[in-house]
Amino acid sequence: MKYAKIKTKDNRVFEGYLVNETSEFIIIKLKNGYNIGIRNQDILELNKEEIESKYENIEYKKLESRNNKISILATGGTILSKIDYRTGGVHMLTKLEELISLVPDLLDYVEIKNIEIPFSIASEDMLPDNWIEIGKILVKLLNDDVNGVTILHGTDTMHYTSAALSFIIKNLNKPVSITGSQRSSDRPSSDAFFNLLSSAVYDNSDIAEIAVVMHGTSSDIFAYAHRGTKVRKMHTERRDAFQSINSLPLAKIFPYNKKIEIIDNNYRKRNNNSPYLDDKICKKVALIKTYPGSDPDIIKYYVDKNYKGIVIEGTGFGHVPTNTIDKKYSWIENIKYGIERGTIFVMTSQTIFGRTNPFVYSNARLLYNLGVIYAEDMHPETAYVKLMYVLGHTENYDEVKKMFLTNIAGEIGEKSFYEFFNKE
Amino acid sequence: MKYAKIKTKDNRVFEGYLVNETSEFIIIKLKNGYNIGIRNQDILELNKEEIESKYENIEYKKLESRNNKISILATGGTILSKIDYRTGGVHMLTKLEELISLVPDLLDYVEIKNIEIPFSIASEDMLPDNWIEIGKILVKLLNDDVNGVTILHGTDTMHYTSAALSFIIKNLNKPVSITGSQRSSDRPSSDAFFNLLSSAVYDNSDIAEIAVVMHGTSSDIFAYAHRGTKVRKMHTERRDAFQSINSLPLAKIFPYNKKIEIIDNNYRKRNNNSPYLDDKICKKVALIKTYPGSDPDIIKYYVDKNYKGIVIEGTGFGHVPTNTIDKKYSWIENIKYGIERGTIFVMTSQTIFGRTNPFVYSNARLLYNLGVIYAEDMHPETAYVKLMYVLGHTENYDEVKKMFLTNIAGEIGEKSFYEFFNKE
């Protein structure tokens, strides 16, 4: 591992681990955890020395035992990737050690007992079968002698996976954090280190819930632990892209102080249960959005393909076009068509925030009376994952409705909750 | 019109216009603009008197001329509806006068020159043909001697209509506000009056843009005027459900002071152009969302139905599943299938906030190289409406791409814009 001391032409001095060197600039990791990029043309003096790193080629299991033991389950994503500065493309890190070596604080704080990397994919490629595969390994890691488990995951579909694990892992006994990064770990502005450290703090907490742990603001002050069923990626690029939906985050984490502040006291506590996997999910479920001019025959398309469930992202409180003027745009007849064939319909709202309600307007009451299940305050992605889970267990309408509207993992919130965003 | 004075059993006194009386309670409109509902059982004394109202049976055109003239174009929605307190259902107001009579301040401030009610529908039933119909009447009203026009509209799809009007009305010369309410106008907590008055203030401003004018917070302090192409309903029930997406609002409006504060100085100014309608839109456009396990054959479904354009709500920066393990989940082949047949593909993000970017990850670069058009920072609904507009003018790929990526009505924002929500 290389250590660099740099003096710039305007007399500033920087030193830290050498992260990357290109023909244009050099990136070093400062003591405060930030990476900084300096243009070669601005450098007056550069001294590099080879130093022995306690973080390189770590034999995890041989570290002397500490109190804070965690395991890592890595599945891919930006946090495991690295920019190729020649092509601009992003590549996977060959070794997780490369990443960990860049977070010195991490190994001062926790012992990493196990690392499992079942696959390494971009999260847009994550499939329901991957959720099950992750779940299997997670159960194994949770039954081991660790305080918690950190899952590394791409951010694009992290909230789908966090919802899925919340439903399929039963008897959860310890904290499970899912984290990732919005910028690859060798970029000056990478959020990888901050998030990884925050996850380790969460893993050593008292909260036995599946949580997405990511930056709480755009600066390095605190991270949020968002409940796995109530979180969504709400920005393409910001570090604080993840937001709790219709709920407050579980906790606020200050990674540099190793401090966690509980926000929602109503959480599942660390316990001595034995977690296990309930992997029965139905993959014949679709998620469809309505909009002005949308084609209701799309319902028929899925029903005729033998789909068991359809989650609709309606408008407002949960409405669909009911046009009486131009029947070809009316969704009602097609929903009837599906219901007559046993398809389960769940209604959510494309507003993302807020609770659905079939009782305010007659157009929605009509759907409700037909048998459409209104998803309370579940946002569309969580409703989609939950319907897959429920239909994996029963296809009987009454049982589906009952199970779907029963709180399994904090996905159905208090009726009084009315906050918009995390404005803290 | 009735005026009521109420004394309650706990000695409080209320007076105001009588809005509604039921077997359970009475609603009156207080001087401060709020409605209040009082249970009959709590009432000690109730005095009602018939008063002559300057707001009843108004003959709009006979009012003495004031400087502040506006016209109203009413299309339906909650703002034009009234609760039936016997059934709990919501009905349409028979006369717009009923509504206006509840906003005394309005007629002290503006003269309403014309009222047009082409139809009265819930906005989930709004179709692209309705946008055109509204556009035709709007042009007529704008060419008349008024300062601006207020459009009353259901909130569910208000942002689709505001985007559509932004594209199809050319040479816009005056302010056009679109407003509505989240609660019907006879409810104690109705936002109808506040929004209507805010719209009137906007209509008399210097901003010649199509704007959604709705509550800025959950209390009656100010409204925002959101640019028609950069706004979205983001909550099922809150009064401040509308949020500017990837942009700041145009202005903040304090209706009780008749004051408007410009936020974005880069707006189109009131001018002497002659507005006209460009009604060429293509209705064969679909909006599809990807998610883990989503069926890519949905692309074929639309392509084979001869759809000209497909807007994809991808994940993150604009990604779709590219699975190499299980080809049946890969979207790439199907997108190729569509492109080979001349279908235009536009990529947006289901994060709603943030800018798409095909250059960060190779999966997206692949799509970009195939010819998928990345929608910059347009959110999915605006991209959908814009693609309809563009395909109404040309189906040539190069021309579509050029027109789609050219700013028409403020829909493409600055690259540096990075705000999440309106946190003011």
mmCIF file of N, CA and C in Angstrom, chain A residues 78 90 124-128 131 156 160 183 232-238 240-241 243 286-287 289 291-293 295 297-298 301-302 305 307 313 315-317 319-323 329 349-351 353-355 360-361 363 381 384 418 420-421, chain B residues 78 90 124-128 131 156 160 183 232-238 240-241 243 286-287 289-293 295 297-298 301-302 305 307 313 315-317 319-323 329 349-351 353-355 360-361 363 381 384 418 420-421:
data_model
loop_
_atom_site.group_PDB
_atom_site.id
_atom_site.type_symbol
_atom_site.label_atom_id
_atom_site.label_comp_id
_atom_site.label_asym_id
_atom_site.label_seq_id
_atom_site.Cartn_x
_atom_site.Cartn_y
_atom_site.Cartn_z
ATOM 1 N N THR A 78 -22.313 -0.660 -7.244
ATOM 2 C CA THR A 78 -21.291 0.378 -7.352
ATOM 3 C C THR A 78 -20.270 0.294 -6.224
ATOM 4 N N VAL A 90 -16.876 1.501 -15.519
ATOM 5 C CA VAL A 90 -16.831 1.056 -14.136
ATOM 6 C C VAL A 90 -16.653 -0.459 -14.104
ATOM 7 N N GLU A 124 -29.802 -3.605 -11.151
ATOM 8 C CA GLU A 124 -30.918 -3.652 -12.109
ATOM 9 C C GLU A 124 -31.111 -5.070 -12.641
ATOM 10 N N ASP A 125 -30.097 -5.913 -12.458
ATOM 11 C CA ASP A 125 -30.190 -7.298 -12.917
ATOM 12 C C ASP A 125 -30.637 -8.264 -11.821
ATOM 13 N N MET A 126 -30.901 -7.746 -10.646
ATOM 14 C CA MET A 126 -31.335 -8.579 -9.517
ATOM 15 C C MET A 126 -32.722 -9.156 -9.828
ATOM 16 N N LEU A 127 -32.869 -10.464 -9.603
ATOM 17 C CA LEU A 127 -34.148 -11.144 -9.854
ATOM 18 C C LEU A 127 -34.696 -11.712 -8.545
ATOM 19 N N PRO A 128 -35.996 -11.993 -8.500
ATOM 20 C CA PRO A 128 -36.567 -12.624 -7.300
ATOM 21 C C PRO A 128 -35.781 -13.864 -6.851
ATOM 22 N N TRP A 131 -33.096 -12.838 -4.587
ATOM 23 C CA TRP A 131 -33.532 -12.515 -3.212
ATOM 24 C C TRP A 131 -33.469 -13.778 -2.351
ATOM 25 N N ASP A 156 -29.822 0.656 -7.296
ATOM 26 C CA ASP A 156 -31.000 0.776 -8.160
ATOM 27 C C ASP A 156 -32.221 0.034 -7.613
ATOM 28 N N TYR A 160 -36.196 -2.911 -3.332
ATOM 29 C CA TYR A 160 -36.989 -4.108 -3.637
ATOM 30 C C TYR A 160 -36.424 -5.283 -2.812
ATOM 31 N N ARG A 183 -21.585 6.431 -5.673
ATOM 32 C CA ARG A 183 -20.386 6.704 -6.490
ATOM 33 C C ARG A 183 -19.353 5.639 -6.166
ATOM 34 N N ARG A 232 -37.281 3.900 -0.334
ATOM 35 C CA ARG A 232 -37.292 3.936 -1.783
ATOM 36 C C ARG A 232 -36.155 4.833 -2.262
ATOM 37 N N LYS A 233 -35.537 4.470 -3.360
ATOM 38 C CA LYS A 233 -34.530 5.331 -3.983
ATOM 39 C C LYS A 233 -35.270 6.466 -4.669
ATOM 40 N N MET A 234 -35.019 7.705 -4.234
ATOM 41 C CA MET A 234 -35.793 8.848 -4.716
ATOM 42 C C MET A 234 -34.955 9.847 -5.516
ATOM 43 N N HIS A 235 -33.739 9.500 -5.858
ATOM 44 C CA HIS A 235 -32.922 10.426 -6.647
ATOM 45 C C HIS A 235 -31.914 9.605 -7.432
ATOM 46 N N THR A 236 -31.617 10.020 -8.654
ATOM 47 C CA THR A 236 -30.685 9.241 -9.469
ATOM 48 C C THR A 236 -29.255 9.309 -8.950
ATOM 49 N N GLU A 237 -28.864 10.446 -8.338
ATOM 50 C CA GLU A 237 -27.438 10.600 -8.059
ATOM 51 C C GLU A 237 -27.055 11.105 -6.682
ATOM 52 N N ARG A 238 -27.971 11.701 -5.963
ATOM 53 C CA ARG A 238 -27.592 12.238 -4.656
ATOM 54 C C ARG A 238 -27.176 11.134 -3.697
ATOM 55 N N ASP A 240 -27.859 11.104 -0.574
ATOM 56 C CA ASP A 240 -29.009 10.830 0.299
ATOM 57 C C ASP A 240 -30.241 10.487 -0.538
ATOM 58 N N ALA A 241 -30.025 9.668 -1.571
ATOM 59 C CA ALA A 241 -31.106 9.312 -2.487
ATOM 60 C C ALA A 241 -32.217 8.506 -1.818
ATOM 61 N N GLN A 243 -34.994 7.507 0.822
ATOM 62 C CA GLN A 243 -35.905 8.233 1.692
ATOM 63 C C GLN A 243 -36.885 7.243 2.305
ATOM 64 N N ALA A 286 -47.437 -8.694 -11.617
ATOM 65 C CA ALA A 286 -47.014 -7.557 -12.438
ATOM 66 C C ALA A 286 -47.336 -6.238 -11.741
ATOM 67 N N LEU A 287 -46.616 -5.212 -12.129
ATOM 68 C CA LEU A 287 -46.810 -3.859 -11.594
ATOM 69 C C LEU A 287 -47.105 -2.949 -12.790
ATOM 70 N N LYS A 289 -48.773 0.881 -14.288
ATOM 71 C CA LYS A 289 -49.125 2.254 -13.957
ATOM 72 C C LYS A 289 -50.220 2.759 -14.900
ATOM 73 N N TYR A 291 -52.276 6.128 -16.564
ATOM 74 C CA TYR A 291 -51.998 7.531 -16.912
ATOM 75 C C TYR A 291 -52.994 7.937 -17.994
ATOM 76 N N PRO A 292 -53.128 9.225 -18.277
ATOM 77 C CA PRO A 292 -54.114 9.636 -19.277
ATOM 78 C C PRO A 292 -53.789 9.026 -20.643
ATOM 79 N N GLY A 293 -54.720 8.263 -21.154
ATOM 80 C CA GLY A 293 -54.513 7.614 -22.445
ATOM 81 C C GLY A 293 -53.938 6.213 -22.320
ATOM 82 N N ASP A 295 -53.511 2.246 -21.912
ATOM 83 C CA ASP A 295 -54.249 1.158 -22.552
ATOM 84 C C ASP A 295 -54.654 0.097 -21.519
ATOM 85 N N ASP A 297 -56.056 -2.662 -21.895
ATOM 86 C CA ASP A 297 -55.907 -4.050 -22.342
ATOM 87 C C ASP A 297 -54.646 -4.710 -21.785
ATOM 88 N N ILE A 298 -53.769 -3.901 -21.230
ATOM 89 C CA ILE A 298 -52.567 -4.435 -20.616
ATOM 90 C C ILE A 298 -52.941 -5.417 -19.492
ATOM 91 N N TYR A 301 -53.546 -8.668 -21.087
ATOM 92 C CA TYR A 301 -52.258 -9.253 -21.464
ATOM 93 C C TYR A 301 -51.702 -10.106 -20.327
ATOM 94 N N TYR A 302 -51.723 -9.561 -19.112
ATOM 95 C CA TYR A 302 -51.173 -10.312 -17.975
ATOM 96 C C TYR A 302 -52.111 -11.426 -17.517
ATOM 97 N N LYS A 305 -51.776 -14.294 -19.656
ATOM 98 C CA LYS A 305 -50.481 -14.964 -19.449
ATOM 99 C C LYS A 305 -50.483 -15.708 -18.117
ATOM 100 N N TYR A 307 -51.067 -14.575 -15.057
ATOM 101 C CA TYR A 307 -50.538 -13.886 -13.885
ATOM 102 C C TYR A 307 -51.535 -14.014 -12.735
ATOM 103 N N GLU A 313 -50.446 0.951 -10.110
ATOM 104 C CA GLU A 313 -50.045 2.272 -9.614
ATOM 105 C C GLU A 313 -51.055 3.248 -10.156
ATOM 106 N N THR A 315 -53.747 6.720 -9.719
ATOM 107 C CA THR A 315 -53.502 8.133 -9.406
ATOM 108 C C THR A 315 -54.176 8.478 -8.078
ATOM 109 N N GLY A 316 -53.709 9.551 -7.447
ATOM 110 C CA GLY A 316 -54.340 10.051 -6.222
ATOM 111 C C GLY A 316 -54.534 8.970 -5.171
ATOM 112 N N PHE A 317 -55.724 8.922 -4.617
ATOM 113 C CA PHE A 317 -56.043 7.959 -3.556
ATOM 114 C C PHE A 317 -56.063 6.507 -4.048
ATOM 115 N N HIS A 319 -56.956 5.659 -8.010
ATOM 116 C CA HIS A 319 -57.990 5.725 -9.048
ATOM 117 C C HIS A 319 -57.446 5.230 -10.375
ATOM 118 N N VAL A 320 -58.337 4.775 -11.217
ATOM 119 C CA VAL A 320 -57.972 4.405 -12.592
ATOM 120 C C VAL A 320 -58.942 5.110 -13.533
ATOM 121 N N PRO A 321 -58.570 5.235 -14.801
ATOM 122 C CA PRO A 321 -59.514 5.838 -15.750
ATOM 123 C C PRO A 321 -60.774 4.980 -15.853
ATOM 124 N N THR A 322 -61.931 5.643 -15.765
ATOM 125 C CA THR A 322 -63.207 4.914 -15.806
ATOM 126 C C THR A 322 -64.055 5.410 -16.963
ATOM 127 N N ASN A 323 -63.409 6.069 -17.907
ATOM 128 C CA ASN A 323 -64.122 6.842 -18.923
ATOM 129 C C ASN A 323 -65.371 6.171 -19.473
ATOM 130 N N TYR A 329 -60.763 3.389 -23.224
ATOM 131 C CA TYR A 329 -59.811 3.847 -22.221
ATOM 132 C C TYR A 329 -60.218 3.479 -20.790
ATOM 133 N N SER A 349 -50.599 3.983 -5.147
ATOM 134 C CA SER A 349 -50.648 5.293 -5.801
ATOM 135 C C SER A 349 -49.304 5.733 -6.348
ATOM 136 N N GLN A 350 -49.337 6.293 -7.553
ATOM 137 C CA GLN A 350 -48.112 6.802 -8.168
ATOM 138 C C GLN A 350 -47.644 8.107 -7.519
ATOM 139 N N THR A 351 -48.402 8.641 -6.584
ATOM 140 C CA THR A 351 -47.896 9.799 -5.835
ATOM 141 C C THR A 351 -46.736 9.372 -4.939
ATOM 142 N N PHE A 353 -46.043 8.986 -2.003
ATOM 143 C CA PHE A 353 -46.319 9.329 -0.604
ATOM 144 C C PHE A 353 -47.824 9.355 -0.345
ATOM 145 N N GLY A 354 -48.191 9.033 0.885
ATOM 146 C CA GLY A 354 -49.593 9.105 1.291
ATOM 147 C C GLY A 354 -50.256 7.743 1.272
ATOM 148 N N ARG A 355 -51.471 7.702 1.805
ATOM 149 C CA ARG A 355 -52.203 6.458 1.957
ATOM 150 C C ARG A 355 -53.285 6.367 0.885
ATOM 151 N N VAL A 360 -63.289 7.823 -0.549
ATOM 152 C CA VAL A 360 -63.552 9.246 -0.749
ATOM 153 C C VAL A 360 -64.356 9.497 -2.027
ATOM 154 N N TYR A 361 -63.966 8.825 -3.097
ATOM 155 C CA TYR A 361 -64.635 9.079 -4.385
ATOM 156 C C TYR A 361 -65.319 7.814 -4.900
ATOM 157 N N ASN A 363 -65.552 6.601 -7.883
ATOM 158 C CA ASN A 363 -64.780 5.790 -8.840
ATOM 159 C C ASN A 363 -63.933 4.735 -8.124
ATOM 160 N N GLU A 381 -43.662 -0.382 -4.851
ATOM 161 C CA GLU A 381 -42.627 -1.414 -4.905
ATOM 162 C C GLU A 381 -42.780 -2.410 -3.761
ATOM 163 N N TYR A 384 -45.776 -4.580 -4.458
ATOM 164 C CA TYR A 384 -45.427 -5.586 -5.475
ATOM 165 C C TYR A 384 -44.733 -6.783 -4.829
ATOM 166 N N TYR A 418 -48.356 11.330 8.572
ATOM 167 C CA TYR A 418 -48.747 12.302 7.571
ATOM 168 C C TYR A 418 -47.563 13.101 7.047
ATOM 169 N N PHE A 420 -44.271 14.180 4.942
ATOM 170 C CA PHE A 420 -43.943 14.117 3.527
ATOM 171 C C PHE A 420 -42.616 13.425 3.324
ATOM 172 N N PHE A 421 -41.596 14.080 3.766
ATOM 173 C CA PHE A 421 -40.249 13.601 3.533
ATOM 174 C C PHE A 421 -39.496 13.683 4.846
ATOM 175 N N THR B 78 -62.248 17.768 -7.647
ATOM 176 C CA THR B 78 -62.727 17.969 -6.283
ATOM 177 C C THR B 78 -63.122 19.406 -6.012
ATOM 178 N N VAL B 90 -69.306 12.156 -2.959
ATOM 179 C CA VAL B 90 -68.933 13.490 -3.425
ATOM 180 C C VAL B 90 -69.659 13.766 -4.744
ATOM 181 N N GLU B 124 -58.886 11.559 -13.136
ATOM 182 C CA GLU B 124 -58.385 10.259 -13.586
ATOM 183 C C GLU B 124 -59.011 9.865 -14.922
ATOM 184 N N ASP B 125 -60.107 10.550 -15.285
ATOM 185 C CA ASP B 125 -60.765 10.253 -16.558
ATOM 186 C C ASP B 125 -60.323 11.179 -17.687
ATOM 187 N N MET B 126 -59.419 12.078 -17.374
ATOM 188 C CA MET B 126 -58.938 13.027 -18.387
ATOM 189 C C MET B 126 -58.166 12.271 -19.475
ATOM 190 N N LEU B 127 -58.464 12.575 -20.735
ATOM 191 C CA LEU B 127 -57.783 11.917 -21.853
ATOM 192 C C LEU B 127 -57.018 12.942 -22.679
ATOM 193 N N PRO B 128 -56.059 12.492 -23.480
ATOM 194 C CA PRO B 128 -55.352 13.432 -24.352
ATOM 195 C C PRO B 128 -56.297 14.311 -25.178
ATOM 196 N N TRP B 131 -57.155 17.318 -23.289
ATOM 197 C CA TRP B 131 -56.105 18.353 -23.264
ATOM 198 C C TRP B 131 -56.303 19.318 -24.446
ATOM 199 N N ASP B 156 -55.577 14.577 -9.509
ATOM 200 C CA ASP B 156 -54.928 13.300 -9.833
ATOM 201 C C ASP B 156 -53.996 13.393 -11.038
ATOM 202 N N TYR B 160 -50.144 16.058 -15.611
ATOM 203 C CA TYR B 160 -50.099 15.611 -17.009
ATOM 204 C C TYR B 160 -50.698 16.721 -17.893
ATOM 205 N N ARG B 183 -59.414 18.646 -0.985
ATOM 206 C CA ARG B 183 -60.628 18.356 -0.197
ATOM 207 C C ARG B 183 -61.763 19.188 -0.762
ATOM 208 N N ARG B 232 -45.343 17.551 -10.051
ATOM 209 C CA ARG B 232 -45.912 16.219 -9.918
ATOM 210 C C ARG B 232 -46.685 16.132 -8.616
ATOM 211 N N LYS B 233 -47.786 15.424 -8.624
ATOM 212 C CA LYS B 233 -48.521 15.162 -7.391
ATOM 213 C C LYS B 233 -47.741 14.110 -6.617
ATOM 214 N N MET B 234 -47.295 14.453 -5.412
ATOM 215 C CA MET B 234 -46.394 13.574 -4.660
ATOM 216 C C MET B 234 -46.998 13.065 -3.353
ATOM 217 N N HIS B 235 -48.277 13.276 -3.151
ATOM 218 C CA HIS B 235 -48.906 12.771 -1.930
ATOM 219 C C HIS B 235 -50.388 12.550 -2.225
ATOM 220 N N THR B 236 -50.969 11.507 -1.635
ATOM 221 C CA THR B 236 -52.381 11.236 -1.924
ATOM 222 C C THR B 236 -53.314 12.279 -1.319
ATOM 223 N N GLU B 237 -52.934 12.843 -0.149
ATOM 224 C CA GLU B 237 -53.922 13.648 0.555
ATOM 225 C C GLU B 237 -53.477 15.002 1.078
ATOM 226 N N ARG B 238 -52.185 15.222 1.208
ATOM 227 C CA ARG B 238 -51.746 16.500 1.779
ATOM 228 C C ARG B 238 -52.121 17.666 0.874
ATOM 229 N N ASP B 240 -50.304 20.234 0.388
ATOM 230 C CA ASP B 240 -49.105 20.606 -0.387
ATOM 231 C C ASP B 240 -48.583 19.391 -1.161
ATOM 232 N N ALA B 241 -49.499 18.642 -1.742
ATOM 233 C CA ALA B 241 -49.139 17.411 -2.461
ATOM 234 C C ALA B 241 -48.273 17.679 -3.687
ATOM 235 N N GLN B 243 -45.308 19.103 -5.884
ATOM 236 C CA GLN B 243 -43.908 19.442 -5.662
ATOM 237 C C GLN B 243 -43.233 19.719 -7.001
ATOM 238 N N ALA B 286 -46.644 4.727 -24.981
ATOM 239 C CA ALA B 286 -46.881 4.016 -23.717
ATOM 240 C C ALA B 286 -45.806 4.370 -22.698
ATOM 241 N N LEU B 287 -46.145 4.185 -21.445
ATOM 242 C CA LEU B 287 -45.222 4.426 -20.327
ATOM 243 C C LEU B 287 -45.111 3.110 -19.549
ATOM 244 N N LYS B 289 -42.837 0.637 -16.650
ATOM 245 C CA LYS B 289 -41.866 0.644 -15.559
ATOM 246 C C LYS B 289 -41.150 -0.706 -15.502
ATOM 247 N N THR B 290 -39.858 -0.685 -15.229
ATOM 248 C CA THR B 290 -39.134 -1.946 -15.032
ATOM 249 C C THR B 290 -38.970 -2.189 -13.534
ATOM 250 N N TYR B 291 -38.816 -3.443 -13.161
ATOM 251 C CA TYR B 291 -38.633 -3.820 -11.750
ATOM 252 C C TYR B 291 -38.092 -5.242 -11.732
ATOM 253 N N PRO B 292 -37.586 -5.712 -10.599
ATOM 254 C CA PRO B 292 -37.004 -7.062 -10.583
ATOM 255 C C PRO B 292 -38.073 -8.105 -10.918
ATOM 256 N N GLY B 293 -37.830 -8.860 -11.959
ATOM 257 C CA GLY B 293 -38.800 -9.862 -12.388
ATOM 258 C C GLY B 293 -39.778 -9.353 -13.426
ATOM 259 N N ASP B 295 -41.543 -8.343 -16.887
ATOM 260 C CA ASP B 295 -41.627 -9.095 -18.139
ATOM 261 C C ASP B 295 -41.286 -8.195 -19.328
ATOM 262 N N ASP B 297 -41.391 -8.754 -22.385
ATOM 263 C CA ASP B 297 -42.243 -8.940 -23.566
ATOM 264 C C ASP B 297 -43.318 -7.871 -23.689
ATOM 265 N N ILE B 298 -43.486 -7.106 -22.629
ATOM 266 C CA ILE B 298 -44.436 -6.004 -22.652
ATOM 267 C C ILE B 298 -44.072 -5.013 -23.765
ATOM 268 N N TYR B 301 -45.511 -6.318 -26.876
ATOM 269 C CA TYR B 301 -46.953 -6.086 -26.852
ATOM 270 C C TYR B 301 -47.283 -4.728 -27.481
ATOM 271 N N TYR B 302 -46.545 -3.696 -27.079
ATOM 272 C CA TYR B 302 -46.829 -2.358 -27.594
ATOM 273 C C TYR B 302 -46.316 -2.179 -29.015
ATOM 274 N N LYS B 305 -48.608 -3.660 -31.371
ATOM 275 C CA LYS B 305 -49.850 -2.875 -31.460
ATOM 276 C C LYS B 305 -49.599 -1.571 -32.209
ATOM 277 N N TYR B 307 -47.417 0.844 -31.593
ATOM 278 C CA TYR B 307 -47.103 2.045 -30.821
ATOM 279 C C TYR B 307 -45.867 2.702 -31.427
ATOM 280 N N GLU B 313 -39.717 3.777 -17.526
ATOM 281 C CA GLU B 313 -39.322 4.238 -16.197
ATOM 282 C C GLU B 313 -38.333 3.216 -15.685
ATOM 283 N N THR B 315 -34.564 2.129 -13.669
ATOM 284 C CA THR B 315 -34.074 2.341 -12.308
ATOM 285 C C THR B 315 -32.839 3.239 -12.345
ATOM 286 N N GLY B 316 -32.543 3.867 -11.221
ATOM 287 C CA GLY B 316 -31.323 4.675 -11.090
ATOM 288 C C GLY B 316 -31.150 5.683 -12.222
ATOM 289 N N PHE B 317 -29.971 5.728 -12.780
ATOM 290 C CA PHE B 317 -29.661 6.678 -13.850
ATOM 291 C C PHE B 317 -30.419 6.393 -15.150
ATOM 292 N N HIS B 319 -31.641 2.533 -16.037
ATOM 293 C CA HIS B 319 -31.191 1.169 -16.342
ATOM 294 C C HIS B 319 -32.385 0.245 -16.491
ATOM 295 N N VAL B 320 -32.180 -0.840 -17.220
ATOM 296 C CA VAL B 320 -33.192 -1.894 -17.322
ATOM 297 C C VAL B 320 -32.497 -3.224 -17.028
ATOM 298 N N PRO B 321 -33.270 -4.246 -16.683
ATOM 299 C CA PRO B 321 -32.641 -5.552 -16.467
ATOM 300 C C PRO B 321 -31.992 -6.049 -17.763
ATOM 301 N N THR B 322 -30.738 -6.485 -17.636
ATOM 302 C CA THR B 322 -30.002 -6.939 -18.818
ATOM 303 C C THR B 322 -29.577 -8.387 -18.647
ATOM 304 N N ASN B 323 -30.234 -9.067 -17.728
ATOM 305 C CA ASN B 323 -29.768 -10.382 -17.268
ATOM 306 C C ASN B 323 -29.233 -11.286 -18.365
ATOM 307 N N TYR B 329 -35.665 -12.541 -18.759
ATOM 308 C CA TYR B 329 -35.848 -11.301 -18.008
ATOM 309 C C TYR B 329 -35.062 -10.128 -18.601
ATOM 310 N N SER B 349 -36.348 7.853 -15.145
ATOM 311 C CA SER B 349 -36.060 7.088 -13.929
ATOM 312 C C SER B 349 -37.222 7.077 -12.954
ATOM 313 N N GLN B 350 -37.461 5.917 -12.377
ATOM 314 C CA GLN B 350 -38.519 5.781 -11.371
ATOM 315 C C GLN B 350 -38.120 6.392 -10.031
ATOM 316 N N THR B 351 -36.895 6.890 -9.925
ATOM 317 C CA THR B 351 -36.544 7.632 -8.711
ATOM 318 C C THR B 351 -37.302 8.966 -8.671
ATOM 319 N N PHE B 353 -36.812 11.942 -8.922
ATOM 320 C CA PHE B 353 -35.876 13.053 -8.800
ATOM 321 C C PHE B 353 -34.519 12.691 -9.417
ATOM 322 N N GLY B 354 -33.840 13.700 -9.922
ATOM 323 C CA GLY B 354 -32.499 13.499 -10.458
ATOM 324 C C GLY B 354 -32.508 13.393 -11.972
ATOM 325 N N ARG B 355 -31.309 13.386 -12.537
ATOM 326 C CA ARG B 355 -31.133 13.389 -13.983
ATOM 327 C C ARG B 355 -30.719 12.006 -14.448
ATOM 328 N N VAL B 360 -22.516 6.548 -17.141
ATOM 329 C CA VAL B 360 -21.816 6.098 -15.937
ATOM 330 C C VAL B 360 -21.577 4.587 -15.961
ATOM 331 N N TYR B 361 -22.607 3.840 -16.349
ATOM 332 C CA TYR B 361 -22.500 2.371 -16.315
ATOM 333 C C TYR B 361 -22.654 1.784 -17.720
ATOM 334 N N ASN B 363 -24.173 -0.872 -18.744
ATOM 335 C CA ASN B 363 -25.515 -1.333 -19.096
ATOM 336 C C ASN B 363 -26.336 -0.231 -19.762
ATOM 337 N N GLU B 381 -43.676 11.399 -16.275
ATOM 338 C CA GLU B 381 -44.952 11.886 -16.793
ATOM 339 C C GLU B 381 -44.754 12.982 -17.831
ATOM 340 N N TYR B 384 -43.447 11.420 -20.988
ATOM 341 C CA TYR B 384 -44.542 10.748 -21.703
ATOM 342 C C TYR B 384 -45.335 11.753 -22.552
ATOM 343 N N TYR B 418 -29.615 20.367 -8.359
ATOM 344 C CA TYR B 418 -29.330 19.179 -7.581
ATOM 345 C C TYR B 418 -30.223 19.078 -6.352
ATOM 346 N N PHE B 420 -33.352 18.309 -3.883
ATOM 347 C CA PHE B 420 -34.237 17.176 -3.731
ATOM 348 C C PHE B 420 -35.681 17.619 -3.804
ATOM 349 N N PHE B 421 -36.088 18.330 -2.802
ATOM 350 C CA PHE B 421 -37.481 18.727 -2.671
ATOM 351 C C PHE B 421 -37.501 20.210 -2.375
#
